[in-house]
């Protein structure tokens, strides 16, 4: 806080290198002169030292049923690097995974093996698949907290299996982590919304491309933008923007589009700056025709790396006009993402959730929890020690094994213990798999085994 009110000059920070201090000073984020007197600053310090709790009460871990009663868990062979991105190829169903060391892995979900690996120019944390076959890569630069603008967003088309032809590029981004592509101003061209998470400085902006050159339109001039969704949020047939913000002004913001790229901002959820917002999803959870918000908070890589009782999975119901009220909370230390899907096929939505900063004393550690919907916002949690080896940073859910039921893919953000796989596939148990060779033969017969 001292740097933000000018009580201490930023050049005294032990956390920044000389080059970073120079970059911060140029950004103008911190005041050049004190905003409070020395006496006022001492009063502020004294207030926090006297009133801040020495510890937080942590409830006992919620009792969980065994996950193995409903699911099986398979590890992908040869995947040891940390995973920072997961999705499925829309063309042929292969798993697409990005590693912290900048590799793009293509994996066969039926054999659980790597089929191709491409070393990219850097670490990408998002890959958007456009309908014209273009891919939008978000290259974060340095993933660790820093003030440099070394990230980029690149739109490219695959050229075979190992190379790409770049079409458009946005450079000098402050640690971008996610993006979305859509025509936001009704000109028939794809635009991009980019979350530049940054550190002390960052922003949320959308970009149109004028003869291939990006033109920036600022939406929020704050750091912490971490996940963005483009869809119609008010039923006016225009693509709107929803974003999750972390850092100082945590919350969910909607930007309503007039159809020509002009947006009206509404903050629909607000959280304290210590909450550690980590993910959100728009989903009609109660089937009333309105989009609700499934949210997690559990980012614990800040200044107080302790278990927090307010970390977990939250559901907010839309009351109309995009006004939301809380409906459910599941405590989960370090929660990093949640997905709402009908995993058990009974017609309602269940929840799958992962944690990166889990409770290491718990067995299972609840790094992955499946919340089965028992109706009326009551859920039965399931967990297993078979997921304890990883620190799960990314998760995806699709019908990977082609059996008509949704599966869950987990990616560990660090190398797993004892040399285990960084990629796990969790499959519903209530079916019989075809023999592996028949499934592979069926894939080849559908012409998808070698498609790019």
Tab-separated table of N, CA and C in Angstrom, residues 16-168:
chain	number	residue	atom	x	y	z
A	16	UNK	N	11.537	-5.691	-7.214
A	16	UNK	CA	11.704	-5.298	-8.606
A	16	UNK	C	13.173	-5.096	-8.947
A	17	UNK	N	13.537	-5.491	-10.148
A	17	UNK	CA	14.875	-5.221	-10.661
A	17	UNK	C	14.970	-3.757	-11.080
A	18	UNK	N	16.189	-3.321	-11.373
A	18	UNK	CA	16.373	-1.936	-11.832
A	18	UNK	C	15.580	-1.678	-13.108
A	19	UNK	N	15.602	-2.644	-14.035
A	19	UNK	CA	14.877	-2.483	-15.296
A	19	UNK	C	13.369	-2.398	-15.055
A	20	UNK	N	12.865	-3.200	-14.104
A	20	UNK	CA	11.435	-3.146	-13.799
A	20	UNK	C	11.054	-1.831	-13.138
A	21	UNK	N	11.894	-1.337	-12.240
A	21	UNK	CA	11.623	-0.047	-11.598
A	21	UNK	C	11.547	1.062	-12.644
A	22	UNK	N	12.467	1.027	-13.595
A	22	UNK	CA	12.448	2.017	-14.688
A	22	UNK	C	11.147	1.952	-15.469
A	23	UNK	N	10.702	0.723	-15.783
A	23	UNK	CA	9.470	0.547	-16.559
A	23	UNK	C	8.263	1.032	-15.771
A	24	UNK	N	8.216	0.758	-14.463
A	24	UNK	CA	7.091	1.197	-13.629
A	24	UNK	C	7.064	2.715	-13.537
A	25	UNK	N	8.202	3.325	-13.366
A	25	UNK	CA	8.253	4.794	-13.273
A	25	UNK	C	7.738	5.452	-14.554
A	26	UNK	N	8.061	4.853	-15.695
A	26	UNK	CA	7.592	5.405	-16.972
A	26	UNK	C	6.082	5.248	-17.135
A	27	UNK	N	5.535	4.204	-16.528
A	27	UNK	CA	4.093	3.947	-16.681
A	27	UNK	C	3.237	4.945	-15.921
A	28	UNK	N	3.813	5.589	-14.898
A	28	UNK	CA	3.050	6.558	-14.118
A	28	UNK	C	2.005	5.936	-13.212
A	29	UNK	N	2.139	4.660	-12.894
A	29	UNK	CA	1.160	3.982	-12.049
A	29	UNK	C	1.188	4.513	-10.626
A	30	UNK	N	2.387	4.747	-10.097
A	30	UNK	CA	2.525	5.193	-8.717
A	30	UNK	C	2.711	6.708	-8.670
A	31	UNK	N	2.209	7.356	-7.597
A	31	UNK	CA	2.328	8.828	-7.496
A	31	UNK	C	3.776	9.257	-7.329
A	32	UNK	N	4.115	10.386	-7.910
A	32	UNK	CA	5.481	10.903	-7.819
A	32	UNK	C	5.730	11.615	-6.504
A	33	UNK	N	4.656	11.982	-5.789
A	33	UNK	CA	4.786	12.626	-4.477
A	33	UNK	C	3.738	12.020	-3.542
A	34	UNK	N	3.943	12.075	-2.223
A	34	UNK	CA	3.017	11.430	-1.277
A	34	UNK	C	1.589	11.972	-1.371
A	35	UNK	N	0.621	11.065	-1.264
A	35	UNK	CA	-0.791	11.449	-1.240
A	35	UNK	C	-1.301	11.597	0.192
A	36	UNK	N	-0.533	11.100	1.170
A	36	UNK	CA	-0.877	11.235	2.589
A	36	UNK	C	0.367	11.720	3.326
A	37	UNK	N	0.162	12.343	4.476
A	37	UNK	CA	1.292	12.794	5.288
A	37	UNK	C	1.907	11.605	6.008
A	38	UNK	N	3.115	11.809	6.556
A	38	UNK	CA	3.775	10.719	7.287
A	38	UNK	C	2.946	10.307	8.494
A	39	UNK	N	2.321	11.285	9.171
A	39	UNK	CA	1.484	10.977	10.341
A	39	UNK	C	0.264	10.152	9.927
A	40	UNK	N	-0.344	10.499	8.799
A	40	UNK	CA	-1.504	9.737	8.322
A	40	UNK	C	-1.110	8.317	7.947
A	41	UNK	N	0.057	8.172	7.322
A	41	UNK	CA	0.512	6.839	6.944
A	41	UNK	C	0.773	5.974	8.179
A	42	UNK	N	1.333	6.558	9.234
A	42	UNK	CA	1.575	5.813	10.464
A	42	UNK	C	0.260	5.385	11.108
A	43	UNK	N	-0.757	6.211	11.015
A	43	UNK	CA	-2.083	5.839	11.536
A	43	UNK	C	-2.677	4.668	10.755
A	44	UNK	N	-2.507	4.700	9.428
A	44	UNK	CA	-3.009	3.600	8.595
A	44	UNK	C	-2.302	2.294	8.966
A	45	UNK	N	-0.979	2.351	9.086
A	45	UNK	CA	-0.221	1.161	9.480
A	45	UNK	C	-0.691	0.637	10.824
A	46	UNK	N	-0.846	1.532	11.773
A	46	UNK	CA	-1.238	1.145	13.129
A	46	UNK	C	-2.612	0.483	13.132
A	47	UNK	N	-3.533	1.002	12.313
A	47	UNK	CA	-4.884	0.421	12.252
A	47	UNK	C	-4.822	-1.037	11.806
A	48	UNK	N	-4.064	-1.304	10.742
A	48	UNK	CA	-3.997	-2.676	10.239
A	48	UNK	C	-3.268	-3.601	11.208
A	49	UNK	N	-2.186	-3.123	11.809
A	49	UNK	CA	-1.435	-3.964	12.732
A	49	UNK	C	-2.254	-4.331	13.962
A	50	UNK	N	-3.125	-3.432	14.391
A	50	UNK	CA	-3.943	-3.703	15.574
A	50	UNK	C	-5.182	-4.531	15.266
A	51	UNK	N	-5.729	-4.403	14.058
A	51	UNK	CA	-7.034	-5.010	13.776
A	51	UNK	C	-6.990	-6.237	12.869
A	52	UNK	N	-5.912	-6.418	12.134
A	52	UNK	CA	-5.836	-7.579	11.246
A	52	UNK	C	-5.694	-8.853	12.077
A	53	UNK	N	-6.426	-9.923	11.732
A	53	UNK	CA	-6.328	-11.162	12.515
A	53	UNK	C	-4.975	-11.834	12.325
A	54	UNK	N	-4.517	-12.523	13.370
A	54	UNK	CA	-3.258	-13.260	13.275
A	54	UNK	C	-3.407	-14.515	12.427
A	55	UNK	N	-4.612	-15.053	12.378
A	55	UNK	CA	-4.865	-16.268	11.595
A	55	UNK	C	-6.323	-16.287	11.190
A	56	UNK	N	-6.647	-17.153	10.237
A	56	UNK	CA	-8.019	-17.299	9.769
A	56	UNK	C	-8.549	-18.671	10.175
A	57	UNK	N	-9.793	-18.727	10.662
A	57	UNK	CA	-10.354	-20.036	11.040
A	57	UNK	C	-10.623	-20.868	9.796
A	58	UNK	N	-10.004	-22.038	9.715
A	58	UNK	CA	-10.176	-22.914	8.559
A	58	UNK	C	-11.045	-24.099	8.959
A	59	UNK	N	-12.225	-24.226	8.370
A	59	UNK	CA	-13.074	-25.372	8.699
A	59	UNK	C	-12.459	-26.668	8.202
A	60	UNK	N	-12.862	-27.767	8.807
A	60	UNK	CA	-12.381	-29.078	8.371
A	60	UNK	C	-12.824	-29.329	6.936
A	61	UNK	N	-12.001	-30.051	6.147
A	61	UNK	CA	-12.392	-30.352	4.765
A	61	UNK	C	-13.746	-31.059	4.702
A	62	UNK	N	-14.541	-30.686	3.712
A	62	UNK	CA	-15.856	-31.296	3.533
A	62	UNK	C	-15.681	-32.781	3.201
A	63	UNK	N	-16.444	-33.628	3.835
A	63	UNK	CA	-16.376	-35.065	3.557
A	63	UNK	C	-16.785	-35.343	2.116
A	64	UNK	N	-16.025	-36.208	1.448
A	64	UNK	CA	-16.275	-36.510	0.040
A	64	UNK	C	-16.493	-38.003	-0.168
A	65	UNK	N	-17.365	-38.318	-1.106
A	65	UNK	CA	-17.530	-39.693	-1.544
A	65	UNK	C	-16.383	-40.061	-2.480
A	66	UNK	N	-16.097	-41.352	-2.641
A	66	UNK	CA	-15.014	-41.735	-3.571
A	66	UNK	C	-15.392	-41.463	-5.017
A	67	UNK	N	-14.513	-40.755	-5.722
A	67	UNK	CA	-14.767	-40.442	-7.131
A	67	UNK	C	-14.827	-41.710	-7.978
A	68	UNK	N	-14.087	-42.735	-7.562
A	68	UNK	CA	-14.021	-43.974	-8.343
A	68	UNK	C	-15.364	-44.680	-8.459
A	69	UNK	N	-16.325	-44.324	-7.619
A	69	UNK	CA	-17.638	-44.944	-7.721
A	69	UNK	C	-18.367	-44.542	-8.990
A	70	UNK	N	-17.956	-43.409	-9.591
A	70	UNK	CA	-18.650	-42.920	-10.784
A	70	UNK	C	-17.723	-42.697	-11.972
A	71	UNK	N	-16.407	-42.617	-11.750
A	71	UNK	CA	-15.477	-42.264	-12.815
A	71	UNK	C	-14.247	-43.164	-12.794
A	72	UNK	N	-13.582	-43.246	-13.938
A	72	UNK	CA	-12.254	-43.833	-14.020
A	72	UNK	C	-11.267	-42.731	-14.390
A	73	UNK	N	-10.003	-42.912	-14.025
A	73	UNK	CA	-8.976	-41.905	-14.277
A	73	UNK	C	-7.861	-42.521	-15.111
A	74	UNK	N	-7.531	-41.876	-16.239
A	74	UNK	CA	-6.445	-42.328	-17.109
A	74	UNK	C	-5.400	-41.231	-17.238
A	75	UNK	N	-4.129	-41.610	-17.211
A	75	UNK	CA	-3.036	-40.659	-17.402
A	75	UNK	C	-2.539	-40.730	-18.836
A	76	UNK	N	-2.149	-39.586	-19.391
A	76	UNK	CA	-1.581	-39.534	-20.732
A	76	UNK	C	-0.086	-39.833	-20.649
A	77	UNK	N	0.352	-40.761	-21.446
A	77	UNK	CA	1.747	-41.195	-21.412
A	77	UNK	C	2.673	-40.125	-21.978
A	78	UNK	N	3.811	-39.922	-21.316
A	78	UNK	CA	4.848	-39.045	-21.846
A	78	UNK	C	4.607	-37.565	-21.681
A	79	UNK	N	3.575	-37.163	-20.937
A	79	UNK	CA	3.289	-35.740	-20.734
A	79	UNK	C	3.820	-35.350	-19.362
A	80	UNK	N	5.002	-34.747	-19.336
A	80	UNK	CA	5.637	-34.405	-18.068
A	80	UNK	C	5.764	-32.909	-17.857
A	81	UNK	N	5.764	-32.121	-18.920
A	81	UNK	CA	5.895	-30.671	-18.774
A	81	UNK	C	4.615	-30.082	-18.189
A	82	UNK	N	4.726	-28.982	-17.412
A	82	UNK	CA	3.531	-28.320	-16.875
A	82	UNK	C	2.599	-27.866	-17.996
A	83	UNK	N	1.295	-28.013	-17.774
A	83	UNK	CA	0.280	-27.668	-18.775
A	83	UNK	C	-0.383	-26.347	-18.382
A	84	UNK	N	-0.462	-25.410	-19.333
A	84	UNK	CA	-1.071	-24.103	-19.063
A	84	UNK	C	-2.254	-23.810	-19.986
A	85	UNK	N	-2.536	-24.732	-20.910
A	85	UNK	CA	-3.675	-24.555	-21.820
A	85	UNK	C	-4.230	-25.915	-22.209
A	86	UNK	N	-5.566	-25.999	-22.311
A	86	UNK	CA	-6.243	-27.225	-22.737
A	86	UNK	C	-7.457	-26.892	-23.591
A	87	UNK	N	-7.638	-27.645	-24.671
A	87	UNK	CA	-8.848	-27.544	-25.478
A	87	UNK	C	-8.906	-28.772	-26.379
A	88	UNK	N	-9.923	-28.809	-27.217
A	88	UNK	CA	-10.084	-29.898	-28.177
A	88	UNK	C	-10.117	-29.316	-29.584
A	89	UNK	N	-9.410	-29.956	-30.510
A	89	UNK	CA	-9.417	-29.529	-31.902
A	89	UNK	C	-10.825	-29.681	-32.457
A	90	UNK	N	-11.383	-28.554	-32.926
A	90	UNK	CA	-12.758	-28.587	-33.427
A	90	UNK	C	-12.888	-29.382	-34.724
A	91	UNK	N	-11.766	-29.594	-35.421
A	91	UNK	CA	-11.831	-30.312	-36.692
A	91	UNK	C	-11.819	-31.823	-36.518
A	92	UNK	N	-10.929	-32.325	-35.656
A	92	UNK	CA	-10.787	-33.787	-35.599
A	92	UNK	C	-10.884	-34.388	-34.207
A	93	UNK	N	-11.115	-33.567	-33.179
A	93	UNK	CA	-11.339	-34.109	-31.844
A	93	UNK	C	-10.088	-34.381	-31.040
A	94	UNK	N	-8.892	-34.127	-31.591
A	94	UNK	CA	-7.671	-34.328	-30.821
A	94	UNK	C	-7.613	-33.365	-29.634
A	95	UNK	N	-6.875	-33.763	-28.608
A	95	UNK	CA	-6.609	-32.871	-27.489
A	95	UNK	C	-5.485	-31.915	-27.877
A	96	UNK	N	-5.678	-30.628	-27.608
A	96	UNK	CA	-4.646	-29.619	-27.806
A	96	UNK	C	-4.203	-29.129	-26.428
A	97	UNK	N	-2.899	-29.239	-26.156
A	97	UNK	CA	-2.376	-28.819	-24.864
A	97	UNK	C	-1.171	-27.930	-25.075
A	98	UNK	N	-1.084	-26.857	-24.280
A	98	UNK	CA	0.070	-25.976	-24.308
A	98	UNK	C	0.868	-26.140	-23.035
A	99	UNK	N	2.189	-26.246	-23.143
A	99	UNK	CA	3.030	-26.415	-21.966
A	99	UNK	C	3.654	-25.094	-21.553
A	100	UNK	N	4.099	-25.050	-20.321
A	100	UNK	CA	4.725	-23.829	-19.820
A	100	UNK	C	5.990	-23.493	-20.590
A	101	UNK	N	6.584	-24.485	-21.220
A	101	UNK	CA	7.821	-24.264	-21.966
A	101	UNK	C	7.571	-24.010	-23.446
A	102	UNK	N	6.305	-23.718	-23.817
A	102	UNK	CA	6.007	-23.255	-25.162
A	102	UNK	C	5.753	-24.326	-26.197
A	103	UNK	N	5.481	-25.543	-25.794
A	103	UNK	CA	5.167	-26.592	-26.757
A	103	UNK	C	3.661	-26.687	-26.973
A	104	UNK	N	3.265	-26.891	-28.226
A	104	UNK	CA	1.889	-27.210	-28.572
A	104	UNK	C	1.820	-28.718	-28.796
A	105	UNK	N	1.136	-29.415	-27.897
A	105	UNK	CA	1.005	-30.862	-27.997
A	105	UNK	C	-0.331	-31.220	-28.622
A	106	UNK	N	-0.297	-32.177	-29.518
A	106	UNK	CA	-1.512	-32.776	-30.058
A	106	UNK	C	-1.550	-34.211	-29.546
A	107	UNK	N	-2.680	-34.600	-28.920
A	107	UNK	CA	-2.776	-35.915	-28.303
A	107	UNK	C	-4.034	-36.635	-28.757
A	108	UNK	N	-3.939	-37.947	-28.890
A	108	UNK	CA	-5.082	-38.783	-29.232
A	108	UNK	C	-5.798	-39.157	-27.936
A	109	UNK	N	-7.047	-38.710	-27.725
A	109	UNK	CA	-7.744	-39.014	-26.470
A	109	UNK	C	-8.111	-40.486	-26.324
A	110	UNK	N	-8.103	-41.237	-27.436
A	110	UNK	CA	-8.475	-42.651	-27.372
A	110	UNK	C	-7.311	-43.525	-26.924
A	111	UNK	N	-6.110	-43.174	-27.358
A	111	UNK	CA	-4.935	-43.942	-26.954
A	111	UNK	C	-4.172	-43.283	-25.817
A	112	UNK	N	-4.538	-42.027	-25.488
A	112	UNK	CA	-3.874	-41.260	-24.414
A	112	UNK	C	-2.382	-41.100	-24.689
A	113	UNK	N	-2.033	-40.834	-25.970
A	113	UNK	CA	-0.640	-40.663	-26.348
A	113	UNK	C	-0.460	-39.394	-27.186
A	114	UNK	N	0.765	-38.841	-27.127
A	114	UNK	CA	1.112	-37.676	-27.942
A	114	UNK	C	1.271	-38.113	-29.392
A	115	UNK	N	0.628	-37.387	-30.308
A	115	UNK	CA	0.784	-37.677	-31.733
A	115	UNK	C	1.625	-36.637	-32.452
A	116	UNK	N	1.773	-35.440	-31.862
A	116	UNK	CA	2.594	-34.403	-32.486
A	116	UNK	C	2.950	-33.358	-31.441
A	117	UNK	N	4.135	-32.759	-31.576
A	117	UNK	CA	4.574	-31.697	-30.674
A	117	UNK	C	5.301	-30.636	-31.486
A	118	UNK	N	4.899	-29.381	-31.309
A	118	UNK	CA	5.509	-28.258	-32.020
A	118	UNK	C	6.034	-27.259	-30.996
A	119	UNK	N	7.286	-26.885	-31.137
A	119	UNK	CA	7.857	-25.861	-30.268
A	119	UNK	C	7.469	-24.483	-30.807
A	120	UNK	N	6.668	-23.759	-30.042
A	120	UNK	CA	6.230	-22.433	-30.454
A	120	UNK	C	7.276	-21.387	-30.050
A	121	UNK	N	7.029	-20.129	-30.430
A	121	UNK	CA	7.997	-19.069	-30.163
A	121	UNK	C	8.000	-18.654	-28.696
A	122	UNK	N	7.021	-19.081	-27.938
A	122	UNK	CA	6.937	-18.741	-26.524
A	122	UNK	C	5.776	-19.464	-25.870
A	123	UNK	N	5.568	-19.178	-24.602
A	123	UNK	CA	4.479	-19.799	-23.847
A	123	UNK	C	3.153	-19.147	-24.209
A	124	UNK	N	2.190	-19.960	-24.615
A	124	UNK	CA	0.848	-19.432	-24.880
A	124	UNK	C	-0.124	-19.994	-23.840
A	125	UNK	N	-0.996	-19.125	-23.341
A	125	UNK	CA	-1.965	-19.519	-22.320
A	125	UNK	C	-3.385	-19.609	-22.870
A	126	UNK	N	-3.538	-19.283	-24.151
A	126	UNK	CA	-4.855	-19.410	-24.779
A	126	UNK	C	-4.670	-19.618	-26.268
A	127	UNK	N	-5.590	-20.382	-26.856
A	127	UNK	CA	-5.601	-20.628	-28.298
A	127	UNK	C	-7.061	-20.623	-28.742
A	128	UNK	N	-7.441	-19.602	-29.486
A	128	UNK	CA	-8.802	-19.466	-29.989
A	128	UNK	C	-8.903	-20.057	-31.384
A	129	UNK	N	-9.943	-20.867	-31.620
A	129	UNK	CA	-10.142	-21.501	-32.913
A	129	UNK	C	-11.269	-20.786	-33.653
A	130	UNK	N	-10.925	-20.150	-34.774
A	130	UNK	CA	-11.900	-19.413	-35.553
A	130	UNK	C	-12.564	-20.327	-36.580
A	131	UNK	N	-13.748	-19.937	-37.038
A	131	UNK	CA	-14.509	-20.748	-37.993
A	131	UNK	C	-13.811	-20.851	-39.354
A	132	UNK	N	-12.910	-19.913	-39.673
A	132	UNK	CA	-12.208	-19.968	-40.955
A	132	UNK	C	-10.908	-20.774	-40.875
A	133	UNK	N	-10.695	-21.425	-39.738
A	133	UNK	CA	-9.497	-22.229	-39.571
A	133	UNK	C	-8.335	-21.494	-38.939
A	134	UNK	N	-8.469	-20.190	-38.746
A	134	UNK	CA	-7.408	-19.423	-38.094
A	134	UNK	C	-7.331	-19.755	-36.612
A	135	UNK	N	-6.135	-19.602	-36.074
A	135	UNK	CA	-5.901	-19.820	-34.650
A	135	UNK	C	-5.387	-18.529	-34.034
A	136	UNK	N	-5.945	-18.154	-32.889
A	136	UNK	CA	-5.499	-16.959	-32.178
A	136	UNK	C	-4.703	-17.357	-30.948
A	137	UNK	N	-3.394	-17.137	-30.968
A	137	UNK	CA	-2.508	-17.499	-29.867
A	137	UNK	C	-2.287	-16.300	-28.949
A	138	UNK	N	-2.446	-16.506	-27.648
A	138	UNK	CA	-2.086	-15.493	-26.665
A	138	UNK	C	-0.752	-15.888	-26.044
A	139	UNK	N	0.319	-15.197	-26.443
A	139	UNK	CA	1.658	-15.451	-25.913
A	139	UNK	C	1.886	-14.528	-24.719
A	140	UNK	N	2.067	-15.126	-23.546
A	140	UNK	CA	2.084	-14.365	-22.306
A	140	UNK	C	3.393	-13.617	-22.087
A	141	UNK	N	4.468	-14.044	-22.748
A	141	UNK	CA	5.778	-13.495	-22.426
A	141	UNK	C	6.330	-14.246	-21.223
A	142	UNK	N	6.714	-13.531	-20.191
A	142	UNK	CA	7.156	-14.143	-18.934
A	142	UNK	C	5.936	-14.383	-18.054
A	143	UNK	N	5.691	-15.641	-17.668
A	143	UNK	CA	4.513	-15.941	-16.865
A	143	UNK	C	4.610	-15.401	-15.450
A	144	UNK	N	5.827	-15.268	-14.923
A	144	UNK	CA	5.987	-14.772	-13.558
A	144	UNK	C	5.636	-13.289	-13.488
A	145	UNK	N	5.202	-12.813	-12.312
A	145	UNK	CA	4.854	-11.393	-12.180
A	145	UNK	C	5.981	-10.479	-12.639
A	146	UNK	N	5.669	-9.569	-13.547
A	146	UNK	CA	6.663	-8.615	-14.039
A	146	UNK	C	5.943	-7.442	-14.689
A	147	UNK	N	6.664	-6.373	-14.907
A	147	UNK	CA	6.050	-5.136	-15.412
A	147	UNK	C	6.305	-4.911	-16.896
A	148	UNK	N	6.997	-5.840	-17.554
A	148	UNK	CA	7.357	-5.630	-18.951
A	148	UNK	C	6.211	-5.986	-19.897
A	149	UNK	N	6.201	-5.336	-21.045
A	149	UNK	CA	5.189	-5.608	-22.071
A	149	UNK	C	5.808	-6.490	-23.145
A	150	UNK	N	5.914	-7.781	-22.835
A	150	UNK	CA	6.576	-8.732	-23.715
A	150	UNK	C	5.603	-9.713	-24.363
A	151	UNK	N	4.309	-9.556	-24.085
A	151	UNK	CA	3.323	-10.488	-24.624
A	151	UNK	C	2.806	-10.077	-25.985
A	152	UNK	N	2.083	-10.998	-26.628
A	152	UNK	CA	1.516	-10.710	-27.950
A	152	UNK	C	0.307	-11.597	-28.198
A	153	UNK	N	-0.525	-11.151	-29.116
A	153	UNK	CA	-1.645	-11.952	-29.618
A	153	UNK	C	-1.437	-12.106	-31.111
A	154	UNK	N	-1.401	-13.353	-31.574
A	154	UNK	CA	-1.068	-13.646	-32.964
A	154	UNK	C	-2.166	-14.491	-33.594
A	155	UNK	N	-2.664	-14.044	-34.734
A	155	UNK	CA	-3.624	-14.818	-35.524
A	155	UNK	C	-2.863	-15.476	-36.665
A	156	UNK	N	-2.956	-16.798	-36.754
A	156	UNK	CA	-2.194	-17.530	-37.765
A	156	UNK	C	-3.010	-18.702	-38.280
A	157	UNK	N	-2.635	-19.177	-39.466
A	157	UNK	CA	-3.265	-20.367	-40.042
A	157	UNK	C	-2.245	-21.504	-40.100
A	158	UNK	N	-2.670	-22.716	-39.704
A	158	UNK	CA	-1.746	-23.847	-39.758
A	158	UNK	C	-1.294	-24.126	-41.190
A	159	UNK	N	-0.008	-24.441	-41.333
A	159	UNK	CA	0.573	-24.850	-42.615
A	159	UNK	C	1.133	-26.255	-42.406
A	160	UNK	N	0.302	-27.258	-42.604
A	160	UNK	CA	0.709	-28.622	-42.274
A	160	UNK	C	0.631	-28.843	-40.778
A	161	UNK	N	1.525	-29.667	-40.256
A	161	UNK	CA	1.456	-30.026	-38.841
A	161	UNK	C	2.455	-29.274	-37.970
A	162	UNK	N	3.449	-28.647	-38.575
A	162	UNK	CA	4.541	-28.099	-37.777
A	162	UNK	C	4.792	-26.612	-37.956
A	163	UNK	N	4.007	-25.914	-38.762
A	163	UNK	CA	4.272	-24.492	-38.980
A	163	UNK	C	2.964	-23.725	-39.150
A	164	UNK	N	3.078	-22.391	-39.046
A	164	UNK	CA	1.916	-21.520	-39.112
A	164	UNK	C	2.258	-20.287	-39.939
A	165	UNK	N	1.253	-19.769	-40.640
A	165	UNK	CA	1.409	-18.534	-41.391
A	165	UNK	C	0.695	-17.418	-40.640
A	166	UNK	N	1.448	-16.429	-40.193
A	166	UNK	CA	0.879	-15.341	-39.409
A	166	UNK	C	0.077	-14.389	-40.283
A	167	UNK	N	-1.132	-14.047	-39.838
A	167	UNK	CA	-1.983	-13.099	-40.551
A	167	UNK	C	-2.018	-11.736	-39.864
A	168	UNK	N	-2.177	-11.750	-38.536
A	168	UNK	CA	-2.272	-10.502	-37.779
A	168	UNK	C	-1.517	-10.663	-36.468
